[in-house]
Coordinates of C-alpha atoms and ligand atoms in Angstrom, one line a residue:
X17 CA 82.3 99.7 147.2
X18 CA 78.9 98.9 145.8
X19 CA 77.1 100.2 142.8
X20 CA 73.8 100.6 144.7
X21 CA 73.3 104.2 145.4
X22 CA 70.5 106.1 147.0
X23 CA 72.0 109.5 147.6
X24 CA 68.7 111.2 147.5
X25 CA 67.8 109.6 150.8
X26 CA 70.7 110.9 152.7
X27 CA 69.5 113.4 155.3
X28 CA 71.9 116.4 155.5
X29 CA 71.4 119.9 156.9
X30 CA 70.8 122.4 154.2
X31 CA 73.1 125.0 155.9
X32 CA 76.7 124.4 157.2
X33 CA 77.4 125.1 160.8
X34 CA 79.7 127.7 162.1
X35 CA 82.8 125.6 161.4
X36 CA 81.6 125.0 157.8
X37 CA 80.3 121.5 158.1
X38 CA 77.1 120.0 157.3
X39 CA 75.0 117.9 159.9
X40 CA 73.6 114.5 159.1
X41 CA 70.8 112.3 160.3
X42 CA 70.4 108.5 160.0
X43 CA 67.1 107.2 161.6
X44 CA 67.2 108.8 165.1
X45 CA 71.0 109.2 164.9
X46 CA 72.4 112.7 164.6
X47 CA 75.9 113.6 163.5
X48 CA 77.9 116.8 163.7
X49 CA 81.5 117.9 163.8
X50 CA 83.4 121.1 164.7
X51 CA 87.2 121.8 164.6
X52 CA 88.1 118.8 166.8
X53 CA 85.4 116.5 167.6
X54 CA 82.6 114.4 166.1
X55 CA 79.3 114.4 168.0
X56 CA 76.8 111.5 167.7
X57 CA 73.4 111.7 169.3
X58 CA 70.6 109.1 169.7
X59 CA 67.3 109.1 171.7
X60 CA 68.9 107.7 174.8
X61 CA 72.3 109.3 174.8
X62 CA 75.1 111.2 173.2
X63 CA 78.8 110.5 172.3
X64 CA 81.9 112.4 171.4
X65 CA 84.9 111.3 169.5
X66 CA 88.2 113.0 168.3
X67 CA 87.2 113.7 164.6
X68 CA 90.4 112.1 163.3
X69 CA 89.7 108.9 165.0
X70 CA 86.1 109.1 163.8
X71 CA 87.0 109.6 160.2
X72 CA 89.6 106.9 160.2
X73 CA 87.0 104.5 161.3
X74 CA 84.3 105.8 159.1
X75 CA 86.7 105.5 156.1
X76 CA 87.1 101.7 156.7
X77 CA 83.4 101.1 157.4
X78 CA 82.6 102.7 154.0
X79 CA 85.5 101.2 152.0
X80 CA 84.8 97.7 153.4
X81 CA 81.0 98.0 153.0
X82 CA 80.6 97.3 156.7
X83 CA 83.1 94.3 156.6
X84 CA 82.5 91.0 158.5
X85 CA 80.6 91.4 161.8
X86 CA 81.0 94.5 163.8
X87 CA 83.0 97.6 163.2
X88 CA 83.3 99.3 166.6
X89 CA 84.5 103.0 166.1
X90 CA 85.4 102.7 169.8
X91 CA 83.7 101.1 172.8
X92 CA 80.3 102.8 172.2
X93 CA 79.5 103.5 168.7
X94 CA 79.6 101.2 165.6
X95 CA 77.9 98.9 163.0
X96 CA 77.1 95.4 162.6
X97 CA 76.8 93.8 159.1
X98 CA 73.9 91.6 158.4
X99 CA 74.9 91.6 154.7
X100 CA 72.0 93.5 153.2
X101 CA 71.1 95.5 156.2
X102 CA 73.3 97.0 158.8
X103 CA 72.7 97.7 162.5
X104 CA 73.9 101.0 163.6
X105 CA 74.4 101.1 167.3
X106 CA 75.4 103.0 170.5
X107 CA 76.4 101.3 173.6
X108 CA 75.0 97.8 172.5
X109 CA 78.4 96.1 172.9
X110 CA 79.2 97.8 176.2
X111 CA 78.2 96.4 179.6
X112 CA 77.8 99.6 181.4
X113 CA 75.5 101.2 178.7
X114 CA 73.4 98.0 178.6
X115 CA 73.0 97.8 182.3
X116 CA 71.9 101.5 182.4
X117 CA 69.6 100.8 179.4
X118 CA 71.1 103.6 177.5
X119 CA 72.0 101.3 174.6
X120 CA 70.3 101.8 171.3
X121 CA 70.4 100.6 167.8
X122 CA 68.5 100.7 164.5
X123 CA 68.6 98.3 161.5
X124 CA 68.9 100.1 158.2
X125 CA 69.1 99.0 154.6
X126 CA 72.7 98.8 153.5
X127 CA 72.4 101.4 150.6
X128 CA 71.0 104.1 153.0
X129 CA 73.8 103.8 155.6
X130 CA 76.5 103.4 152.9
X131 CA 75.5 106.7 151.1
X132 CA 75.0 108.4 154.4
X133 CA 78.4 107.3 155.7
X134 CA 80.0 108.3 152.3
X135 CA 78.3 111.7 152.4
X136 CA 79.6 112.4 156.0
X137 CA 83.2 111.1 155.0
X138 CA 83.2 113.4 152.0
X139 CA 81.9 116.5 153.8
X140 CA 84.1 116.2 156.9
X141 CA 87.4 115.2 155.2
X142 CA 89.6 118.3 154.8
X143 CA 92.2 118.8 152.1
X144 CA 95.5 117.1 153.2
X145 CA 93.9 114.6 155.5
X146 CA 94.0 111.0 154.3
X147 CA 92.0 108.7 156.7
X148 CA 93.8 105.5 155.2
X149 CA 97.3 106.9 155.8
X150 CA 99.6 106.5 158.7
X151 CA 99.3 109.5 161.0
X152 CA 102.9 110.0 160.0
X153 CA 102.0 110.4 156.4
X154 CA 99.0 112.7 156.4
X155 CA 98.0 116.3 157.3
X156 CA 95.7 116.9 160.2
X157 CA 91.9 116.2 160.3
X158 CA 91.2 119.2 162.5
X159 CA 90.2 122.9 161.9
X160 CA 87.4 124.6 160.1
X161 CA 86.2 123.2 156.7
X162 CA 89.0 123.6 154.1
X163 CA 88.8 121.8 150.8
X164 CA 88.3 118.0 150.3
X165 CA 90.4 114.9 149.7
X166 CA 88.1 113.0 147.3
X167 CA 90.9 111.0 145.7
X168 CA 92.1 109.7 149.0
X169 CA 88.7 108.7 150.3
X170 CA 87.4 107.1 147.0
X171 CA 90.4 104.8 146.5
X172 CA 89.4 101.6 144.6
X173 CA 89.6 98.6 147.0
X174 CA 91.9 95.7 145.7
X175 CA 89.8 92.8 145.3
X176 CA 91.4 90.0 143.2
X177 CA 89.0 87.5 141.5
X178 CA 91.6 84.9 141.3
X179 CA 95.1 86.4 142.3
X180 CA 97.2 89.4 141.8
X181 CA 99.2 89.3 138.5
X182 CA 96.9 86.7 136.9
X183 CA 96.2 88.1 133.3
X184 CA 93.2 90.3 133.6
X185 CA 93.1 90.5 137.3
X186 CA 94.6 92.9 139.8
X187 CA 97.9 94.3 138.6
X188 CA 101.4 94.5 140.3
X189 CA 102.0 97.8 142.1
X190 CA 104.8 99.9 140.4
X191 CA 106.3 103.4 140.6
X192 CA 104.4 104.2 137.4
X193 CA 101.1 103.3 138.9
X194 CA 101.8 105.7 141.7
X195 CA 102.9 102.8 144.2
X196 CA 106.4 103.7 145.4
X197 CA 108.1 101.7 148.1
X198 CA 107.0 102.8 151.5
X199 CA 109.8 104.5 153.5
X200 CA 109.6 101.8 156.2
X201 CA 109.9 99.0 153.6
X202 CA 113.0 100.2 151.7
X203 CA 114.9 97.1 152.6
X204 CA 112.3 94.8 150.8
X205 CA 113.6 93.1 147.6
X206 CA 111.7 94.2 144.5
X207 CA 112.5 91.3 142.2
X208 CA 109.6 89.1 141.0
X209 CA 109.6 85.4 140.5
X210 CA 110.6 83.8 137.2
X211 CA 107.7 82.0 135.6
X212 CA 108.2 79.3 133.1
X213 CA 104.9 78.2 131.7
X214 CA 104.1 75.3 129.5
X215 CA 102.8 76.6 126.2
X216 CA 99.0 77.0 126.3
X217 CA 98.9 77.7 130.0
X218 CA 100.0 81.4 129.9
X219 CA 96.7 82.7 131.3
X220 CA 96.5 80.1 134.1
X221 CA 100.0 80.2 135.7
X222 CA 101.0 83.4 137.8
X223 CA 103.2 84.2 140.7
X224 CA 104.3 87.5 142.3
X225 CA 106.3 88.7 145.3
X226 CA 103.7 89.4 148.2
X227 CA 106.4 91.2 150.2
X228 CA 107.3 93.5 147.3
X229 CA 103.6 94.0 146.6
X230 CA 102.9 95.1 150.3
X231 CA 105.9 97.2 150.6
X232 CA 104.2 99.4 148.0
X233 CA 100.8 99.8 149.9
X234 CA 100.0 103.5 150.4
X235 CA 97.4 102.7 153.2
X236 CA 97.2 101.2 156.6
X237 CA 94.9 98.7 158.3
X238 CA 93.1 97.9 155.0
X239 CA 92.9 94.3 154.2
X240 CA 92.5 93.8 150.6
X241 CA 92.0 90.5 148.7
X242 CA 95.0 89.3 146.7
X243 CA 94.1 85.7 146.1
X244 CA 90.9 83.7 146.1
X245 CA 90.2 79.9 146.3
X246 CA 86.4 79.4 146.8
X247 CA 85.6 81.0 150.2
X248 CA 89.3 81.2 151.1
X249 CA 90.4 84.8 150.9
X250 CA 94.0 86.0 151.6
X251 CA 93.6 89.6 152.7
X252 CA 97.1 91.0 153.5
X253 CA 97.6 94.6 154.8
X254 CA 100.3 96.8 156.1
X255 CA 99.9 98.2 159.6
X256 CA 101.3 101.1 161.3
X257 CA 100.1 102.9 164.6
X258 CA 96.7 101.8 165.7
X259 CA 93.8 99.8 164.0
X260 CA 91.2 102.6 163.8
X261 CA 88.4 100.3 164.6
X262 CA 87.8 97.6 167.2
X263 CA 86.8 94.6 165.0
X264 CA 84.0 92.4 166.3
X265 CA 84.3 89.0 164.5
X266 CA 81.4 87.0 163.2
X267 CA 83.7 84.1 162.2
X268 CA 87.2 82.9 162.8
X269 CA 89.9 84.9 161.3
X270 CA 93.5 83.7 161.0
X271 CA 96.4 86.2 161.3
X272 CA 99.8 85.4 160.0
X273 CA 102.4 88.0 161.0
X274 CA 104.6 88.5 157.9
X275 CA 107.0 91.1 159.2
X276 CA 107.8 93.1 162.4
X277 CA 105.4 93.0 165.3
X278 CA 101.8 93.8 166.3
X279 CA 100.2 93.7 169.7
X280 CA 96.5 92.7 169.7
X281 CA 94.2 93.8 172.6
X282 CA 91.4 91.1 172.6
X283 CA 88.2 91.6 174.5
X284 CA 84.8 89.8 174.8
X285 CA 82.9 90.7 171.7
X286 CA 79.6 91.6 173.3
X287 CA 80.5 92.8 176.6
X288 CA 83.9 94.4 176.1
X289 CA 85.7 92.6 179.0
X290 CA 89.5 92.2 178.6
X291 CA 90.2 88.6 177.3
X292 CA 93.9 88.5 176.1
X293 CA 96.8 90.5 174.8
X294 CA 98.4 88.8 172.0
X295 CA 102.0 89.9 170.8
X296 CA 102.6 88.5 167.4
X297 CA 106.2 88.7 165.9
X298 CA 107.3 87.9 162.4
X299 CA 106.4 84.3 161.5
X300 CA 103.7 84.0 164.4
X301 CA 100.4 82.6 163.4
X302 CA 97.2 82.9 165.5
X303 CA 93.4 82.6 165.0
X304 CA 91.0 85.2 166.4
X305 CA 87.8 83.4 167.7
X306 CA 84.4 84.3 166.5
X307 CA 83.2 85.7 169.8
X308 CA 85.8 88.3 170.3
X309 CA 86.8 91.8 169.2
X310 CA 90.3 93.0 168.8
X311 CA 92.4 96.1 168.1
X312 CA 96.0 96.0 167.0
X313 CA 99.0 98.2 167.8
X314 CA 101.9 98.3 165.4
X315 CA 104.9 100.3 166.5
X316 CA 106.7 100.0 163.1
X317 CA 105.1 99.6 159.7
X318 CA 104.4 95.7 159.5
X319 CA 102.8 93.3 157.1
X320 CA 100.1 91.2 158.2
X321 CA 98.1 88.3 156.3
X322 CA 94.5 88.3 157.4
X323 CA 93.0 85.0 156.1
X324 CA 89.3 85.2 155.9
X325 CA 86.6 82.5 155.2
X326 CA 84.1 84.4 153.2
X327 CA 81.3 81.8 153.4
X328 CA 77.9 83.6 153.9
X329 CA 76.7 80.7 156.1
X330 CA 79.2 81.3 158.9
X331 CA 77.5 83.9 160.9
X332 CA 74.4 81.9 161.4
X333 CA 76.2 78.6 161.9
X334 CA 78.2 80.1 164.7
X335 CA 75.4 82.1 166.2
X336 CA 73.3 79.0 166.5
X337 CA 76.0 76.9 167.9
X338 CA 76.4 74.5 164.9
X339 CA 79.8 75.6 164.4
X340 CA 82.2 76.5 167.3
X341 CA 83.6 79.9 167.9
X342 CA 87.2 78.6 167.7
X343 CA 88.9 77.1 164.6
X344 CA 90.6 74.0 165.9
X345 CA 90.6 71.2 168.7
X346 CA 94.0 70.2 170.0
Ligands
FE2_5 FE1 88.8 90.7 162.9

């Protein structure tokens, strides 16, 4: 989440609709919801999504500040991050829409889309619905407007400066901090490593149990930074049900399956054609190329380590062909 705010620029209907929700505009895009659906309109078309799926995707786009590359809410609507500005698009990465010339996008300043999306998320999320939670651990998104869930949608994102459990950095998760062991990870040992430090290096040496840490995650499909070495970011996450976005990469991502199993549907990033299905079992490692998009299915809550290269140079290097879209030559 960023400190830049321009809430006065958010275009919101003064009145609520019959179901109690405000309607929003961003450029030529229009957003409205009713009891079950989100409706998106743009000058050349219109789209409809189940509102729970829309809010789960919106939650991640907001919390990740538009993430790396493309956040597809589904096969039609989404955002592409240019790290300072964001493209908001409809049908742009969909062959059928492009051939019919119904695709459309606008490039907007990041603070404006950030604040607009935060406002939609806040207004459209009802009491009891947690867009970050497994569908098994949240109430429904549906119905006429009732209450809000500000605490759930404004969670602080874990972003270690060096590593979890380094003095002054992100802290371990405990019962006392509200992070109880998830029902699906009751078997995970909770003991922490013994650390024997040479005197004088107490602030420099740290360790923690990543399995215990992840067993206490309250949210799903939310990579958060637990260790940093220059541009090398370890972003583990716990997964259950379906990744609520289809992520279009602008760089290579490595996946290390730490427990259980995830099936990844992998498509061409720009056209959407099916490229592969990857089933990862505990211990499997794979690299997602920079020219694909992917969506994961996790039948039981699982632990996944996403290894990101945070270099700001990568999107241009890959787009210009100076760096390949794949990570390694065999
Ligand atoms: Fe990805």
